[in-house]
Each structure stands twice: as C-alpha cells, then as structure tokens.
Short mmCIF file of C-alpha atoms in Angstrom, two decimals:
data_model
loop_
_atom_site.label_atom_id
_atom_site.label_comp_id
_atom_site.label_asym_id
_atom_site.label_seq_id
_atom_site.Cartn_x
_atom_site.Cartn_y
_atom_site.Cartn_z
CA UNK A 20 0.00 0.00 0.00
CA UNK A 21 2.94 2.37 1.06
CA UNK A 22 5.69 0.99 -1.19
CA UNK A 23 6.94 3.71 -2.75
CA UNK A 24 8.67 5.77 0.75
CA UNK A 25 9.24 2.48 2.55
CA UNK A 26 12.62 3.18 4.26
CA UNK A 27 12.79 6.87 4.12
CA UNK A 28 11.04 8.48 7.06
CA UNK A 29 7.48 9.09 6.85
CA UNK A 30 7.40 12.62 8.34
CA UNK A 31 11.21 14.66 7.91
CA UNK A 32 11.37 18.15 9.47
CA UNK A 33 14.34 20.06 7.49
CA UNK A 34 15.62 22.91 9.69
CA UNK A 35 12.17 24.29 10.23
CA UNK A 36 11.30 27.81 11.54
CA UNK A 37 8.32 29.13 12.35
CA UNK A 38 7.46 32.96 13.21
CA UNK A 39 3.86 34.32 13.65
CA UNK A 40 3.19 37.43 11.57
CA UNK A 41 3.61 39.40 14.27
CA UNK A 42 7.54 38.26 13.92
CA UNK A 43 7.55 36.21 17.06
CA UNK A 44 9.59 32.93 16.75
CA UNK A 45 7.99 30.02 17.72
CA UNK A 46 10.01 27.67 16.59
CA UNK A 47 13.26 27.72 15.28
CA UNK A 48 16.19 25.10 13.71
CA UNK A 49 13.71 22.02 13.82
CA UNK A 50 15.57 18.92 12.04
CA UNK A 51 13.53 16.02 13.24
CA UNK A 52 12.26 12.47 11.40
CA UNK A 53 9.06 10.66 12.45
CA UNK A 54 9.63 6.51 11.51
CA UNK A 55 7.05 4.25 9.57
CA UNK A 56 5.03 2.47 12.82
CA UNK A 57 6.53 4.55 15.69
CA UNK A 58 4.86 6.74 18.15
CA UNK A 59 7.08 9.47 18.46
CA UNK A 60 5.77 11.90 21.72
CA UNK A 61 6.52 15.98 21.01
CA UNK A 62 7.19 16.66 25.09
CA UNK A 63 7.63 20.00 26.22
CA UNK A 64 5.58 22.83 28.39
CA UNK A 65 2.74 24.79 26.60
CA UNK A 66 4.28 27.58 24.54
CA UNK A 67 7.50 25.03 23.77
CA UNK A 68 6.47 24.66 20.14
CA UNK A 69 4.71 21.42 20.12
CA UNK A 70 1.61 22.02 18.90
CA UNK A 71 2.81 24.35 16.31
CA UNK A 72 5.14 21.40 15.34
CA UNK A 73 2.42 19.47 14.61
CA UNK A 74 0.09 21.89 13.12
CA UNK A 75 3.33 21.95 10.20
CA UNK A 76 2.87 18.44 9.36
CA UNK A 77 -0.99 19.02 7.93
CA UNK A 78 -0.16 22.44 6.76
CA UNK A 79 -2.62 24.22 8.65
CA UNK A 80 0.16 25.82 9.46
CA UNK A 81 3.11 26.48 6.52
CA UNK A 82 6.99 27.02 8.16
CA UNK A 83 8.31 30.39 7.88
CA UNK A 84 11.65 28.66 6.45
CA UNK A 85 12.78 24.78 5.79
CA UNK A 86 10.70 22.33 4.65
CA UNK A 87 7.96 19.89 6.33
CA UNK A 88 8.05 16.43 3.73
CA UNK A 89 5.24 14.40 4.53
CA UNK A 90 5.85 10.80 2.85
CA UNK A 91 9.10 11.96 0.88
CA UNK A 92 7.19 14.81 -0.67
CA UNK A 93 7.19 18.54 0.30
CA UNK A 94 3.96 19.78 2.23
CA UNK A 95 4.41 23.37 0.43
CA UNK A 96 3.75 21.41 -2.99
CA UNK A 97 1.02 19.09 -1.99
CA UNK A 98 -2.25 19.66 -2.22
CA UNK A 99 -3.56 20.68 0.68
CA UNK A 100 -6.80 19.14 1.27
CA UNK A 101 -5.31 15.68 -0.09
CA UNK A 102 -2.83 16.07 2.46
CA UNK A 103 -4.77 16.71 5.11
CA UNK A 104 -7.41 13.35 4.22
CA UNK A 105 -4.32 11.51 4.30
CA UNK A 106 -3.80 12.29 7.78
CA UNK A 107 -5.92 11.69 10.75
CA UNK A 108 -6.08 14.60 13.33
CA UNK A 109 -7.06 14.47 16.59
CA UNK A 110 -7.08 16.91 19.34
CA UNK A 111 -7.74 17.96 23.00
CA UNK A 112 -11.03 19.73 22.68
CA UNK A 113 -12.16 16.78 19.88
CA UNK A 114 -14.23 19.01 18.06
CA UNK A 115 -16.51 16.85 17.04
CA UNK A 116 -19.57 18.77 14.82
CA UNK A 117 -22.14 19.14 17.09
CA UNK A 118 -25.41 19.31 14.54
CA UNK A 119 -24.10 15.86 13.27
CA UNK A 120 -24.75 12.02 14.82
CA UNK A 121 -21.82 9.97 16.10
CA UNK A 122 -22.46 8.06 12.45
CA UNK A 123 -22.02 10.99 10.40
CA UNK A 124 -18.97 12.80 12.04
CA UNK A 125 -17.26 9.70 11.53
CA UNK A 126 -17.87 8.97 7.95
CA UNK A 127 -17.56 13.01 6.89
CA UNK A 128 -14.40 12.31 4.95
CA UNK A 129 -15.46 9.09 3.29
CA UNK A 130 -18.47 10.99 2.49
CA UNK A 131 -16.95 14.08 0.77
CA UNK A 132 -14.60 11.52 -0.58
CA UNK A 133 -17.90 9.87 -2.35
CA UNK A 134 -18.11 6.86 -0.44
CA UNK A 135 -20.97 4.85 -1.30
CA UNK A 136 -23.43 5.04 2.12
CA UNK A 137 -23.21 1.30 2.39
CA UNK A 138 -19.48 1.11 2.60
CA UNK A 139 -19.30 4.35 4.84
CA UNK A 140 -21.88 2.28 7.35
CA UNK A 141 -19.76 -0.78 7.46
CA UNK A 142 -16.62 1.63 7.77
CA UNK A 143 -18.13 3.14 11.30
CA UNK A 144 -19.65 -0.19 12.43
CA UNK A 145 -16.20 -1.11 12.26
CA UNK A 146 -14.47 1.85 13.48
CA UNK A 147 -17.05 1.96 16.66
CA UNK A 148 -15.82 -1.59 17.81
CA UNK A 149 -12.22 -0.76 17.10
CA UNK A 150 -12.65 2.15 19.64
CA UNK A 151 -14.87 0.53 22.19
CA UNK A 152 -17.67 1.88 21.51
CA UNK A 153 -20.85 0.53 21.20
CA UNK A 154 -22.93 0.15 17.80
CA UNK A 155 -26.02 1.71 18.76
CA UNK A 156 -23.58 4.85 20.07
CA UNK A 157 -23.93 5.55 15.97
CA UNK A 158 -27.27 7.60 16.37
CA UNK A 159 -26.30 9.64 19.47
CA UNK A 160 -25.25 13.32 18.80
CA UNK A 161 -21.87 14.48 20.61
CA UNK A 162 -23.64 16.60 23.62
CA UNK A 163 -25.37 12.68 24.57
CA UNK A 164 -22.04 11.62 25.06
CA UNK A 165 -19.35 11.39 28.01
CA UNK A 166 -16.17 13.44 27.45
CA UNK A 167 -14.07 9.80 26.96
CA UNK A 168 -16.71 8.59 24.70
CA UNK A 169 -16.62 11.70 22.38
CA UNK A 170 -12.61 11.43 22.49
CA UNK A 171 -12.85 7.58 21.12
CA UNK A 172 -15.40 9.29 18.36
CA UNK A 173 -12.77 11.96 17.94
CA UNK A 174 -10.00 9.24 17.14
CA UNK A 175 -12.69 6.59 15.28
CA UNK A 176 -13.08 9.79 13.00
CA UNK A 177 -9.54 10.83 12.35
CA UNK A 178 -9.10 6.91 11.38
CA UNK A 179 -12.09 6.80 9.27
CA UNK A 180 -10.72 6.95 5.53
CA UNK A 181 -7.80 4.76 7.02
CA UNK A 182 -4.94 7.73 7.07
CA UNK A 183 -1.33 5.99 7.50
CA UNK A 184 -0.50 9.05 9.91
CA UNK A 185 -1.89 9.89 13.04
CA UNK A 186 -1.37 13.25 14.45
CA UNK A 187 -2.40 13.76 18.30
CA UNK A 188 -2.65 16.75 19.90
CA UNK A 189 -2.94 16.04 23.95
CA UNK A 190 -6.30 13.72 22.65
CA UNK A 191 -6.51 12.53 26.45
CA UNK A 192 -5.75 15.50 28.37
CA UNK A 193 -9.07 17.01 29.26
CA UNK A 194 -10.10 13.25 30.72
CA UNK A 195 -10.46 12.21 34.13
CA UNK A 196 -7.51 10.15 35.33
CA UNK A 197 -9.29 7.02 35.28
CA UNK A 198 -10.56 7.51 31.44
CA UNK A 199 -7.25 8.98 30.35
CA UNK A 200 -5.58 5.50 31.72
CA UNK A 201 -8.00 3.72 30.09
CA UNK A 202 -7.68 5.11 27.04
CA UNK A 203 -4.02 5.21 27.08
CA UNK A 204 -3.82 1.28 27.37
CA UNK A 205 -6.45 0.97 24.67
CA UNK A 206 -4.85 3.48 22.46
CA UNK A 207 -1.41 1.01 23.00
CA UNK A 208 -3.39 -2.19 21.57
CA UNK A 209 -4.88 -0.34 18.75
CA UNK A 210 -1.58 0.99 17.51
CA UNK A 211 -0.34 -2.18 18.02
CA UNK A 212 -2.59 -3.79 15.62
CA UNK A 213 -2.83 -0.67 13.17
CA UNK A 214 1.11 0.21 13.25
CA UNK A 215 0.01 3.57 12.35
CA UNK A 216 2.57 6.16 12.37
CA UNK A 217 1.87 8.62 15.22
CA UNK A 218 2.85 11.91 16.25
CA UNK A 219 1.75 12.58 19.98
CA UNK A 220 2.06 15.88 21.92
CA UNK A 221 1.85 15.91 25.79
CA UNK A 222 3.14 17.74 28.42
CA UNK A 223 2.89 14.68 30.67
CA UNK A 224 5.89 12.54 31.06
CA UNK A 225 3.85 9.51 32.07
CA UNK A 226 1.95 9.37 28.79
CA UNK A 227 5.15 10.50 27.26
CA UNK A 228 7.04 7.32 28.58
CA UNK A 229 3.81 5.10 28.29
CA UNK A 230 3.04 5.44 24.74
CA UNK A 231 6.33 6.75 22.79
CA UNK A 232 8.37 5.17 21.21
CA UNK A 233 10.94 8.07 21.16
CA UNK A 234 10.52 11.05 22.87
CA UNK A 235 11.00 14.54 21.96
CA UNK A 236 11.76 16.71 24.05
CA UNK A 237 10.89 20.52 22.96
CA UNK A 238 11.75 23.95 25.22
CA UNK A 239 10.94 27.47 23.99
CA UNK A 240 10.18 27.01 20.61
CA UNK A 241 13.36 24.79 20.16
CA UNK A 242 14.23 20.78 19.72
CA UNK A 243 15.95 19.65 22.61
CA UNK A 244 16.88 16.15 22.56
CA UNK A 245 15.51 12.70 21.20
CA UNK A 246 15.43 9.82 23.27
CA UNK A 247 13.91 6.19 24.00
CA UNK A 248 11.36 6.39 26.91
CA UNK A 249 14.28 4.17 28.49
CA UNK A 250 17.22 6.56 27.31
CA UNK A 251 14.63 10.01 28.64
CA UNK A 252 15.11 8.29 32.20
CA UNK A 253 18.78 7.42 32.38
CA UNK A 254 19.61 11.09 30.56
CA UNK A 255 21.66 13.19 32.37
CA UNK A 256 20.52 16.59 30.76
CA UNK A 257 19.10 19.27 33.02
CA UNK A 258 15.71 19.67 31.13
CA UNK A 259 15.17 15.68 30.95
CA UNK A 260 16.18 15.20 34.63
CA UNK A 261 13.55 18.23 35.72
CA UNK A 262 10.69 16.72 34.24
CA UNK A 263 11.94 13.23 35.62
CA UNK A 264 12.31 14.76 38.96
CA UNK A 265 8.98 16.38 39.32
CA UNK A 266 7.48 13.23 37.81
CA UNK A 267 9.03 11.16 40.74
CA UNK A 268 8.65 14.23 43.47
CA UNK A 269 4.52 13.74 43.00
CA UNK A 270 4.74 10.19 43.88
CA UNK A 271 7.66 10.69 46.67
CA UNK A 272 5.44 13.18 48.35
CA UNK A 273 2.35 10.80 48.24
CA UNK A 274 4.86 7.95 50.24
CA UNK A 275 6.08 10.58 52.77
CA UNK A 276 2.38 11.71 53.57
CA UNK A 277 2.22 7.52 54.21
CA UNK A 278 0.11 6.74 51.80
CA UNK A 279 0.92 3.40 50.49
CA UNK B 11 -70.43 51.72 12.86
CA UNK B 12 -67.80 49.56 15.14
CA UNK B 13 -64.54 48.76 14.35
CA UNK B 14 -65.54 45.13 13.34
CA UNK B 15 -68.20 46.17 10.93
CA UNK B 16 -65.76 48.49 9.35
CA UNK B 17 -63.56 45.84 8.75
CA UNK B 18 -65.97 43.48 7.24
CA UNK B 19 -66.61 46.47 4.71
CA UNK B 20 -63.16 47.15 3.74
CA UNK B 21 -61.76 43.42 3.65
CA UNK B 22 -61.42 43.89 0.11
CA UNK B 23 -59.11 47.10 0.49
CA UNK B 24 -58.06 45.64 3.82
CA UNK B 25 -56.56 42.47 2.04
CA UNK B 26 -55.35 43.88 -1.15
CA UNK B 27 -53.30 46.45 0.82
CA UNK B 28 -51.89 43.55 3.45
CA UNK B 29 -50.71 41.89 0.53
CA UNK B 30 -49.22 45.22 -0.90
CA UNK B 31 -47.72 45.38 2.93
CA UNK B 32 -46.43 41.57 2.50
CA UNK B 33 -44.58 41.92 -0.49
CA UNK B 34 -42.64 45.46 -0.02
CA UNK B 35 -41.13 43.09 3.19
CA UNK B 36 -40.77 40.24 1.95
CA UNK B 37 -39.14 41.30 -1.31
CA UNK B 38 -36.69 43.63 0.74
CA UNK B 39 -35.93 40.39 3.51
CA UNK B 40 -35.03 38.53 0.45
CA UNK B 41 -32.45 41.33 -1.09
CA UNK B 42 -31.05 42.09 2.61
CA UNK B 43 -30.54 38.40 2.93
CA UNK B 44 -28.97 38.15 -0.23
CA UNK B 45 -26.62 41.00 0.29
CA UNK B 46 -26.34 40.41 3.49
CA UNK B 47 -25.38 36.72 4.75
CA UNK B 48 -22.76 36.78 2.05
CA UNK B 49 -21.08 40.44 3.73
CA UNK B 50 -21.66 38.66 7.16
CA UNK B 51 -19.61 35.95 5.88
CA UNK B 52 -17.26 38.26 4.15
CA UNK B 53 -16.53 40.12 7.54
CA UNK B 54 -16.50 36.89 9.85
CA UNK B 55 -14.00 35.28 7.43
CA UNK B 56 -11.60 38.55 6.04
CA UNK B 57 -10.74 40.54 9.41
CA UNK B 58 -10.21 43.89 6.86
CA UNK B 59 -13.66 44.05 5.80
CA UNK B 60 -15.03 43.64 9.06
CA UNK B 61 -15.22 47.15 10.27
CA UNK B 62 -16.37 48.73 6.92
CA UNK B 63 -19.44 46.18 6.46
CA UNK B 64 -20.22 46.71 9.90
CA UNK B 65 -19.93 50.28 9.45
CA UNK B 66 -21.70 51.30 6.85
CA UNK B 67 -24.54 49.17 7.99
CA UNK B 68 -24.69 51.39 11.34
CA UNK B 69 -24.69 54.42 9.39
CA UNK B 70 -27.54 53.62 7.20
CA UNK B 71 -29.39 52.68 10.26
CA UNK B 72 -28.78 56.04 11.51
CA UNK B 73 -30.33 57.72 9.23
CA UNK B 74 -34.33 58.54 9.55
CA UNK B 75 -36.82 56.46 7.63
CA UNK B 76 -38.64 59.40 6.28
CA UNK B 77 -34.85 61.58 5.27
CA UNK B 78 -33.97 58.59 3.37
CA UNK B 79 -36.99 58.20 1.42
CA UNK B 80 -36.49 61.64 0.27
CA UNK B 81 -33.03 61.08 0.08
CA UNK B 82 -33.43 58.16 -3.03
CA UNK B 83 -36.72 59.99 -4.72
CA UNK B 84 -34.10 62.09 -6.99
CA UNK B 85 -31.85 58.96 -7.81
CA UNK B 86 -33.12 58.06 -11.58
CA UNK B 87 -34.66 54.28 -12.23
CA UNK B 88 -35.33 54.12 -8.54
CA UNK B 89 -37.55 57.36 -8.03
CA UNK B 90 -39.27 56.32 -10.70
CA UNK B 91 -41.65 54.26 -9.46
CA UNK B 92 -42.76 54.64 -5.10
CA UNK B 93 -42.49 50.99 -4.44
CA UNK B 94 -38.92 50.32 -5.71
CA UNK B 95 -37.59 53.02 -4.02
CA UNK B 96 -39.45 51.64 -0.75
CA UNK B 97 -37.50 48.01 -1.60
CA UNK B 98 -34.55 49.43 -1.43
CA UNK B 99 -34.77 51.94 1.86
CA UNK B 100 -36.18 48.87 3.68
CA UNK B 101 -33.82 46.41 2.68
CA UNK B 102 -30.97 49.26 3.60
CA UNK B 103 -32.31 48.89 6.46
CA UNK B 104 -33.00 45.41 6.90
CA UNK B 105 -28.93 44.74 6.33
CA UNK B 106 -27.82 45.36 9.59
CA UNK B 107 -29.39 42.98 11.69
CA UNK B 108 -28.39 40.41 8.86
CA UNK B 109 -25.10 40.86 8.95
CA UNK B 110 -24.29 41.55 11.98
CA UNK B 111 -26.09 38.34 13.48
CA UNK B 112 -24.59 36.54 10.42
CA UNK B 113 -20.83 37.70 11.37
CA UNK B 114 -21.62 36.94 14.88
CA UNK B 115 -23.13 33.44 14.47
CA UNK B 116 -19.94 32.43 12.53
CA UNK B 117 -17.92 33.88 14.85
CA UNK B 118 -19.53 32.27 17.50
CA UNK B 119 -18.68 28.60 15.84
CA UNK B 120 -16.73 26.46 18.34
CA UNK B 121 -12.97 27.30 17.17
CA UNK B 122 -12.46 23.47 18.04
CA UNK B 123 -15.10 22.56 15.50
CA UNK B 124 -13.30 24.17 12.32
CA UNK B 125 -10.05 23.62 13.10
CA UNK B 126 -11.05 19.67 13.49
CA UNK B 127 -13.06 20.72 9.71
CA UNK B 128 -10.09 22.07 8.13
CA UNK B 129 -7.99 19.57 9.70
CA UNK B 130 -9.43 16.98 8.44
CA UNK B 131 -9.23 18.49 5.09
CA UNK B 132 -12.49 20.00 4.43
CA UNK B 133 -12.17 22.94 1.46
CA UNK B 134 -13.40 26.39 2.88
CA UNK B 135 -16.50 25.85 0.84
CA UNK B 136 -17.19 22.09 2.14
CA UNK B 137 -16.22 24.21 6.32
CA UNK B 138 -18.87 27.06 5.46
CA UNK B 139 -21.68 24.83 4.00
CA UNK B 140 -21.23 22.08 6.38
CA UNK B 141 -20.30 23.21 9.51
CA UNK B 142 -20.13 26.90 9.81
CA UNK B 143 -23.46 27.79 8.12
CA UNK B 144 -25.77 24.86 9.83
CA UNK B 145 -24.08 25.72 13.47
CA UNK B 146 -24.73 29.93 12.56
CA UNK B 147 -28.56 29.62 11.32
CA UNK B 148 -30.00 30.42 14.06
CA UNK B 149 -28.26 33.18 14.91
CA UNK B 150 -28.78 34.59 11.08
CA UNK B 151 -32.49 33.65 11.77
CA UNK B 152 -32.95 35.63 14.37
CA UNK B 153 -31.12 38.67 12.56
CA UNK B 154 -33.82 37.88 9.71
CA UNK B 155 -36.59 37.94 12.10
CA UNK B 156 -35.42 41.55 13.63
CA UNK B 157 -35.15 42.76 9.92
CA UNK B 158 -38.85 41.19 9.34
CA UNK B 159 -40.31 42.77 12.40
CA UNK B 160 -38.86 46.10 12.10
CA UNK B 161 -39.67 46.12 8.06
CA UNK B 162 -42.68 45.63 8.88
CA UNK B 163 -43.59 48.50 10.89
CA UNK B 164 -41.28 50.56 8.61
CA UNK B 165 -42.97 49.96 5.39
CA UNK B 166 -46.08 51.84 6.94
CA UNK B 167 -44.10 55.31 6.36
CA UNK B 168 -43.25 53.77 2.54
CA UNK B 169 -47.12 54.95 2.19
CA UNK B 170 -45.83 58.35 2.48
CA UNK B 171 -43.86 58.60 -0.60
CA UNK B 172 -46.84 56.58 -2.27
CA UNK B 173 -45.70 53.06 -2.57
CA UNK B 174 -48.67 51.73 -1.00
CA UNK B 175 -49.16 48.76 1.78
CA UNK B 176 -50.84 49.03 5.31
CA UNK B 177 -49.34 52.67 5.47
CA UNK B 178 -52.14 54.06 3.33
CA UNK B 179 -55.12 52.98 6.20
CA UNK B 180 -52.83 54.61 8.83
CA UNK B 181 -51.98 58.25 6.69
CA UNK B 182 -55.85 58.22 5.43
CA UNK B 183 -56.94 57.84 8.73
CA UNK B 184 -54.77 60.90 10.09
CA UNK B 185 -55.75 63.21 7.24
CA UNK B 186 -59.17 62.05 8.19
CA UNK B 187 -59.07 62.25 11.92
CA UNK B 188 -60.72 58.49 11.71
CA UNK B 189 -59.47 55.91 14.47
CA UNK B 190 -60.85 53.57 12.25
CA UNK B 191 -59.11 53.82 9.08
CA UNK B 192 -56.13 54.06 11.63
CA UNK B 193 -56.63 50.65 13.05
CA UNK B 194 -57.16 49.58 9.88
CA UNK B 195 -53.85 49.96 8.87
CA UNK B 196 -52.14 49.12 12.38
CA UNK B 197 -54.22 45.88 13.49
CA UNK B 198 -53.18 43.67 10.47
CA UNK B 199 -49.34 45.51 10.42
CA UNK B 200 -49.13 44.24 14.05
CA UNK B 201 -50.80 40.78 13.20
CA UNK B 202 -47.87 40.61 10.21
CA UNK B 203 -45.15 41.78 12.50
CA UNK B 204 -46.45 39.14 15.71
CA UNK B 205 -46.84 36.34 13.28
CA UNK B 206 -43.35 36.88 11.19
CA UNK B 207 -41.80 37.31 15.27
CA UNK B 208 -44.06 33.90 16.38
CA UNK B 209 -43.00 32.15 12.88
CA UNK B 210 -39.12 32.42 12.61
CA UNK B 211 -38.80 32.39 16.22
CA UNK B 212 -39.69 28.91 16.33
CA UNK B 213 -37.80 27.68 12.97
CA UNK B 214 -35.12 29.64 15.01
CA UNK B 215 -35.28 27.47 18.64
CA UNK B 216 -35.77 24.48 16.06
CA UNK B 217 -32.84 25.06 14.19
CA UNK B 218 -30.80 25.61 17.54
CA UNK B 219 -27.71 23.38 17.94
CA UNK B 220 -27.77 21.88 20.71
#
C-alpha cells in the first residue's frame, strides 16, 4: 500500500522555523524524522512549540523557512486538502460537529470523498468496535455523550478513511484520570494492531514514557533532545532530569504523607 | 359603525393592501438576505472588511426612515416608481441585523469545531456549508426575524412617498381624523409583525444546535 517511501522516514522536518506574523519565533532550527510504525511523543511545556510542530505536518500551518516532507514529498507542494485526508487529526477539545450524529462525524471524509453510504456504514460499524464503543452509540449526537466517549469518536473519525498518519494533539488530556488510563492502554493495543505512524504531543511525562516510542523533548520554541522512553530516564541533561524529577517528586510526596 | 363592521366592509381594500404590505417586506428580507449573509460571511471570514461592512450598515441605520426616502426619490430608475424606491430603503435597512447576526453566528462557531473541519481536510466551501453555516442559522435567523419585524412596521411610512401597503389605512386615517381607518392599517401591520416574530422564532429554537 505504502511501497513507494518504505525506508525513508514518513514525516522529515528540514531545519524548520516558524514565526507568527507578528515576527515572534515560535520555533526555530527544527531537524527532526518521524519513523514508519513509531509513536514518536513531542514533550515539552505549553508555549514550547509542540503544537505548532504538529500543526506543520498538515499544513494548517506552513513554516516560515525549511521544509515539512510528509511521505518523501514537500507539504508546500502538496495539495492541501489531499494532504490533510491523508492524515488523521485528533485533538484535545475533539471538536466533534455538534449538529451531526456519532455516524455521520465519523464517515464526513469518506463521504466528501464519495463513499458509497453502504461502505461508509460498514466503515463506522467497524471503526465503533475498534474504539470501544458501542454500535447503537452511531445515532447519538456528541452533547449525549461522556467526554471519553466523544474522544474515542474523535480518534474513530480521524481513522475513518484509514490515514497511514496519526497526528495527536494532547487527545486525552481534558479526561479524568481514570478515562485517560484507560484510554491510554487501549490506544497502546490499537496501535499495536494498526502500526500507524503517530505523532503525539503531551506535556505529561507519564503518557510521554507510556506510549512513545521516542521522545522529543521541545523547550521554547526549540528541539531539545531525542530519546527512548528508556534513554529520557537514564539522561543526564538538566531539562530531561527536571521533568523526571517532578514526575518522581509527586509520587515521593504521596509515600512521605504515608500513603501506600 | 364599530370597528368590526368596518372591517368586514373594507376586507377587500383591507386584504389587497396587506398583501401590498407583505410583499414590499418580503421582497426587501429577500435582497437584505442576499446582500447580506454573504457580507456577514465576508466580515467573519476577512478581518479587513469587518469594520467597513459593519460600518456602513450602522450608518444607514442612523439615518431617519422618512430623510432617506427623500433622500433616493431624486436617484433616476429608482424614483421612478414609489415601491422600488421603498424596496430598497427597507432592505438598507433590513442589512444590519443580517449581517451583523450573520458575522456573529460564525464567529460564534466552536474554534475546536473548524479547526477539526479544516484539519481533516475539508475545502473552505465544504467548512462554510457544512459546519459553519448549519451551526450559525439560528443566529442569522434571528437577525432575519429583527429585519422582518422592524420592516414591517417601517414599510407603513413607505405609504408616504406613495408606494402603498398598510401605510395608506394609517396616513388616510390621520388626514381624516378616523381611528378607524387608523386601526385599519395598524391591526393587520401588528398581526404581520407578531406572526413573522411567532414564525421564525420557532424555525429559530428548532434550528438551535444543541
């Protein structure tokens, strides 16, 4: 299906910058490759230039210098909206359209894509169980819905015409500890099975570590480091050892209030 | 001879004249919805042509019904015939509650909700038909049924510059110092203005997302 780019990366960064209008840099000197299959987690505080990082790979934003290639080609040259069907997008606040069912935010692509209405109905049926949700969820509109069942619509859509990148702006991080968990674990089995390649942005190191499987780590607009979950632990750089520290200060200070 | 009695006599005139009343509005909603759901859009979408649409709107509503009446009667074409030149003052006027409720209703779409459109590769045409328009109507409804409402009372003074409608009853019954011929101009303008209100408000609260 995805012969032709095989062994070259699937998503390469060339010495990306990006400035608002306004001139202010918000990222600068990005040089970064995403894998075929991996999960690689954009980590960094809000304002580090993660999100904008990602908004570069489906163009809705374009880099103020370098060049985002998206499957070997250039973004700049692509067209647009093909680019952006080729790529499912999900993020925090889901989004979902609220004057449409469960059924028909899901199959909005295949539909504009001309999808027969058959085929679109076995695609959700489909993409409903893959998410855990169940079929009669279909005919519910998005205010019926908990905030971890919209999220599982919110990634069954940006699956639904079967994109072979996943870009994931902090999907879980408006869910309740308990959901978030959940959905981390089932997000794990599904990209085991799909071997989709993902681009993830959290601030958390726990989700960081949990799902990546590299980790980059972004400050202030700039790239700092790559690393293996494993490799983020052992590092020895200030910025890695921070977030490491206050990961492992929350759960000290739970044992010292003796708290099992 | 009561009120009701009078009306039986006159239906003829009565109805003939509603339907005079009906179609100066409804001819000038149409035009102001034309012209203006597509400047609404234009402003909500293009931040530089936000404050001139908005502002000239304002201005025409500023000026007085009856000033701008005589301000069009010179203008050739129009001032030829009353009830073209009463089209166009009331749709003038019916523009600024159209756009302005059509810039704020796609404004007012959740930021969430088009950025998942456009990142999911929706064209700007695919965003505005199938998200931003259907999640704005009724907000641009209820612009539409301010325009209707106030049209409809303002197309009584369009009997001044003789282009007919309800208007006629009312200035006939002035000239005449007869309540009657008063009502009879006022009763079915404020049925027309209660019903329009009663009408689109509830296509309105149906067409509310929820």
């Amino acid at each position: 299906m995805e012969s032709s780019f095989a062994n070259g990366p699937v998503i390469e960064f060339r010495d990306v910058a990006y400035a608002l209008p306004s001139g202010q840099q918000l990222l600068s000197g990005l040089n970064l490759q995403v894998q075929r299959g991996e999960t690689l987690v954009l980590l960094g505080r809000s304002g580090s230039g993660k999100t904008t990082t990602l908004k570069l790979v489906n163009r809705l934003l374009t880099p103020s210098s370098g060049e985002v290639r998206v499957n070997g080609a250039p973004t700049a040259e692509s067209d647009v909206i093909r680019l952006r069907r080729s790529v499912g997008y999900v993020i925090q606040d889901v989004g979902l359209f609220p004057h449409f069912t469960v059924e028909k935010n899901i199959g909005l692509v295949p539909r504009i894509e001309g999808w027969t209405a058959e085929r679109i109905h076995r695609r959700v049926e489909v993409l409903l169980q893959m998410v855990g949700l169940e079929a009669q969820m279909a005919l519910r509109y998005p205010h019926q819905l908990s905030g971890g069942q919209r999220q599982r619509v919110g990634v069954a859509r940006a699956l639904a015409a079967d994109p072979s990148i996943l870009l994931m702006d902090e999907p879980f991080g408006a869910l309740d500890a308990l959901t978030r968990d959940q959905l981390q674990r089932e997000f794990l089995s599904l990209q085991q099975r799909l071997n989709k390649t993902v681009v993830f942005v959290t601030h958390d190191l726990r989700e960081a570590l949990r799902l990546g499987s590299r980790i980059a780590l972004m400050e202030a607009g700039r790239l700092v480091m790559v690393l293996s979950p494993e490799d983020f632990l052992r590092s020895s750089d200030p910025l890695a050892t921070a977030y490491v520290r206050a990961f492992a200060d929350g759960l000290d200070s739970v044992a010292n209030r003796g708290l099992p | 001879m009561n009120l009701f009695h009078f009306f039986l006599q006159n239906r003829g005139e009565i109805l003939e004249l509603t339907l005079e009343h009906l179609w100066l509005v409804g001819i000038s909603t149409l035009l102001a919805v034309l012209v203006g759901v597509p400047l609404g859009i234009l402003s909500a979408h293009r931040q530089v042509w936000n404050k001139p649409v908005l502002g000239t709107a304002n201005v025409i509503q500023t000026i007085p019904s009856l000033a701008l009446f005589g301000f069009l009667l010179p203008v050739p074409w129009l001032g030829d015939r009353a009830d073209r030149l009463a089209i166009l003052a009331l749709t003038l006027y019916a523009l600024l509650p159209v756009i302005r409720n059509t810039f704020t209703g796609i404004r007012g779409v959740d930021p969430a909700v088009v950025e998942a459109g456009r990142g999911m590769g929706l064209t700007g045409r695919q965003l505005l038909l199938q998200v931003e328009l259907p999640l704005a109507m009724s907000v641009i409804l209820s612009g539409i049924r301010v325009a209707v409402v106030v049209s409809v009372g303002l197309a009584t003074i369009a009997a001044a510059i003789g282009a007919g409608g309800l208007g006629e009853f009312i200035f006939r019954g002035l000239a005449m110092v007869n309540n009657q011929l008063i009502l009879a101009g006022a009763i079915p303008a404020a049925v027309l203005a209660l019903s329009a209100d009663f009408g689109l408000g509830w296509l309105e609260r149906r067409l509310r997302p929820r």
